[in-house]
């Protein structure tokens, strides 16, 4: 069993849904054209899985053409201890990584990135309410969804149901 698979068993009590050879550690060990090739094969293979993984990776594409930029993104992500973080923190860090990488226009990683102040303004203007459906059809990092969730959290005094009291 791979290190990733063993970690999933220890932490989550289940095997990884990602096939051996196409897991995170397989990407972190590569660089150059080998990294780009393997990353693209990984996206294709995962999109063909007949489970939630396949749904998540449907039509996934690599927009980062230069191996050095992909390696930089992978290194930035790999430096964080994601399992010990709250979901809101993870979203903020992921957006920060994309923003940093997107500042280099040549990488292409930031071409669809929406800055946090713009997201905050849009959520404040739309004022989502508990019980309403929130939709972000162009969801990339989930920034709109996380911000809408934070906005609605403030409407509730009941932590379990999320419903306003009174």
PDB file of N, CA, C and O in Angstrom, residues 2 4 16-24 26 38 42 45-46 49 51 53:
ATOM      1  N   UNK A   2       0.543   2.250  -0.807  1.00  0.00           N
ATOM      2  CA  UNK A   2       1.348   3.465  -0.899  1.00  0.00           C
ATOM      3  C   UNK A   2       1.218   4.296   0.369  1.00  0.00           C
ATOM      4  O   UNK A   2       0.337   4.074   1.200  1.00  0.00           O
ATOM      5  N   UNK A   4       0.242   7.416   0.557  1.00  0.00           N
ATOM      6  CA  UNK A   4      -1.055   8.103   0.523  1.00  0.00           C
ATOM      7  C   UNK A   4      -2.163   7.176   0.997  1.00  0.00           C
ATOM      8  O   UNK A   4      -3.021   7.566   1.779  1.00  0.00           O
ATOM      9  N   UNK A  16      -7.781   5.100  -0.321  1.00  0.00           N
ATOM     10  CA  UNK A  16      -7.895   6.228  -1.239  1.00  0.00           C
ATOM     11  C   UNK A  16      -8.692   5.809  -2.465  1.00  0.00           C
ATOM     12  O   UNK A  16      -8.552   4.689  -2.960  1.00  0.00           O
ATOM     13  N   UNK A  17      -9.520   6.719  -2.971  1.00  0.00           N
ATOM     14  CA  UNK A  17     -10.280   6.465  -4.193  1.00  0.00           C
ATOM     15  C   UNK A  17      -9.437   6.749  -5.434  1.00  0.00           C
ATOM     16  O   UNK A  17      -9.838   6.425  -6.548  1.00  0.00           O
ATOM     17  N   UNK A  18      -8.267   7.341  -5.238  1.00  0.00           N
ATOM     18  CA  UNK A  18      -7.373   7.661  -6.349  1.00  0.00           C
ATOM     19  C   UNK A  18      -6.509   6.428  -6.642  1.00  0.00           C
ATOM     20  O   UNK A  18      -5.889   5.871  -5.745  1.00  0.00           O
ATOM     21  N   UNK A  19      -6.455   5.992  -7.900  1.00  0.00           N
ATOM     22  CA  UNK A  19      -5.664   4.794  -8.238  1.00  0.00           C
ATOM     23  C   UNK A  19      -4.173   4.975  -7.930  1.00  0.00           C
ATOM     24  O   UNK A  19      -3.636   6.086  -8.050  1.00  0.00           O
ATOM     25  N   UNK A  20      -3.524   3.879  -7.557  1.00  0.00           N
ATOM     26  CA  UNK A  20      -2.072   3.905  -7.352  1.00  0.00           C
ATOM     27  C   UNK A  20      -1.391   4.420  -8.611  1.00  0.00           C
ATOM     28  O   UNK A  20      -1.801   4.101  -9.728  1.00  0.00           O
ATOM     29  N   UNK A  21      -0.340   5.217  -8.408  1.00  0.00           N
ATOM     30  CA  UNK A  21       0.399   5.778  -9.524  1.00  0.00           C
ATOM     31  C   UNK A  21      -0.106   7.138  -9.971  1.00  0.00           C
ATOM     32  O   UNK A  21       0.533   7.812 -10.769  1.00  0.00           O
ATOM     33  N   UNK A  22      -1.273   7.539  -9.446  1.00  0.00           N
ATOM     34  CA  UNK A  22      -1.876   8.815  -9.852  1.00  0.00           C
ATOM     35  C   UNK A  22      -2.250   9.663  -8.640  1.00  0.00           C
ATOM     36  O   UNK A  22      -3.140  10.494  -8.713  1.00  0.00           O
ATOM     37  N   UNK A  23      -1.551   9.461  -7.550  1.00  0.00           N
ATOM     38  CA  UNK A  23      -1.831  10.181  -6.315  1.00  0.00           C
ATOM     39  C   UNK A  23      -0.887  11.360  -6.159  1.00  0.00           C
ATOM     40  O   UNK A  23       0.041  11.561  -6.934  1.00  0.00           O
ATOM     41  N   UNK A  24      -1.141  12.140  -5.129  1.00  0.00           N
ATOM     42  CA  UNK A  24      -0.390  13.375  -4.896  1.00  0.00           C
ATOM     43  C   UNK A  24       1.119  13.137  -4.874  1.00  0.00           C
ATOM     44  O   UNK A  24       1.885  13.854  -5.518  1.00  0.00           O
ATOM     45  N   UNK A  26       2.845  10.992  -6.263  1.00  0.00           N
ATOM     46  CA  UNK A  26       3.370  10.694  -7.595  1.00  0.00           C
ATOM     47  C   UNK A  26       3.683  11.980  -8.355  1.00  0.00           C
ATOM     48  O   UNK A  26       4.615  12.026  -9.153  1.00  0.00           O
ATOM     49  N   UNK A  38       2.596  13.521 -16.843  1.00  0.00           N
ATOM     50  CA  UNK A  38       1.923  12.702 -15.833  1.00  0.00           C
ATOM     51  C   UNK A  38       0.690  13.419 -15.281  1.00  0.00           C
ATOM     52  O   UNK A  38      -0.341  12.779 -15.035  1.00  0.00           O
ATOM     53  N   UNK A  42      -3.001  12.036 -15.430  1.00  0.00           N
ATOM     54  CA  UNK A  42      -3.755  11.908 -14.177  1.00  0.00           C
ATOM     55  C   UNK A  42      -5.137  12.533 -14.325  1.00  0.00           C
ATOM     56  O   UNK A  42      -6.145  11.922 -13.943  1.00  0.00           O
ATOM     57  N   UNK A  45      -7.252  10.241 -16.584  1.00  0.00           N
ATOM     58  CA  UNK A  45      -7.639   9.004 -15.917  1.00  0.00           C
ATOM     59  C   UNK A  45      -8.694   9.264 -14.842  1.00  0.00           C
ATOM     60  O   UNK A  45      -9.692   8.551 -14.758  1.00  0.00           O
ATOM     61  N   UNK A  46      -8.493  10.298 -14.032  1.00  0.00           N
ATOM     62  CA  UNK A  46      -9.443  10.579 -12.956  1.00  0.00           C
ATOM     63  C   UNK A  46     -10.807  10.985 -13.506  1.00  0.00           C
ATOM     64  O   UNK A  46     -11.835  10.670 -12.908  1.00  0.00           O
ATOM     65  N   UNK A  49     -13.004   7.903 -14.097  1.00  0.00           N
ATOM     66  CA  UNK A  49     -13.406   7.051 -12.978  1.00  0.00           C
ATOM     67  C   UNK A  49     -14.934   7.045 -12.863  1.00  0.00           C
ATOM     68  O   UNK A  49     -15.595   8.054 -13.116  1.00  0.00           O
ATOM     69  N   UNK A  51     -17.032   7.111 -10.360  1.00  0.00           N
ATOM     70  CA  UNK A  51     -17.394   7.427  -8.983  1.00  0.00           C
ATOM     71  C   UNK A  51     -17.344   8.949  -8.795  1.00  0.00           C
ATOM     72  O   UNK A  51     -17.290   9.690  -9.780  1.00  0.00           O
ATOM     73  N   UNK A  53     -14.958  10.789  -7.844  1.00  0.00           N
ATOM     74  CA  UNK A  53     -13.708  11.324  -8.407  1.00  0.00           C
ATOM     75  C   UNK A  53     -13.914  11.660  -9.882  1.00  0.00           C
ATOM     76  O   UNK A  53     -13.517  12.721 -10.362  1.00  0.00           O
TER      77      UNK A  53
END
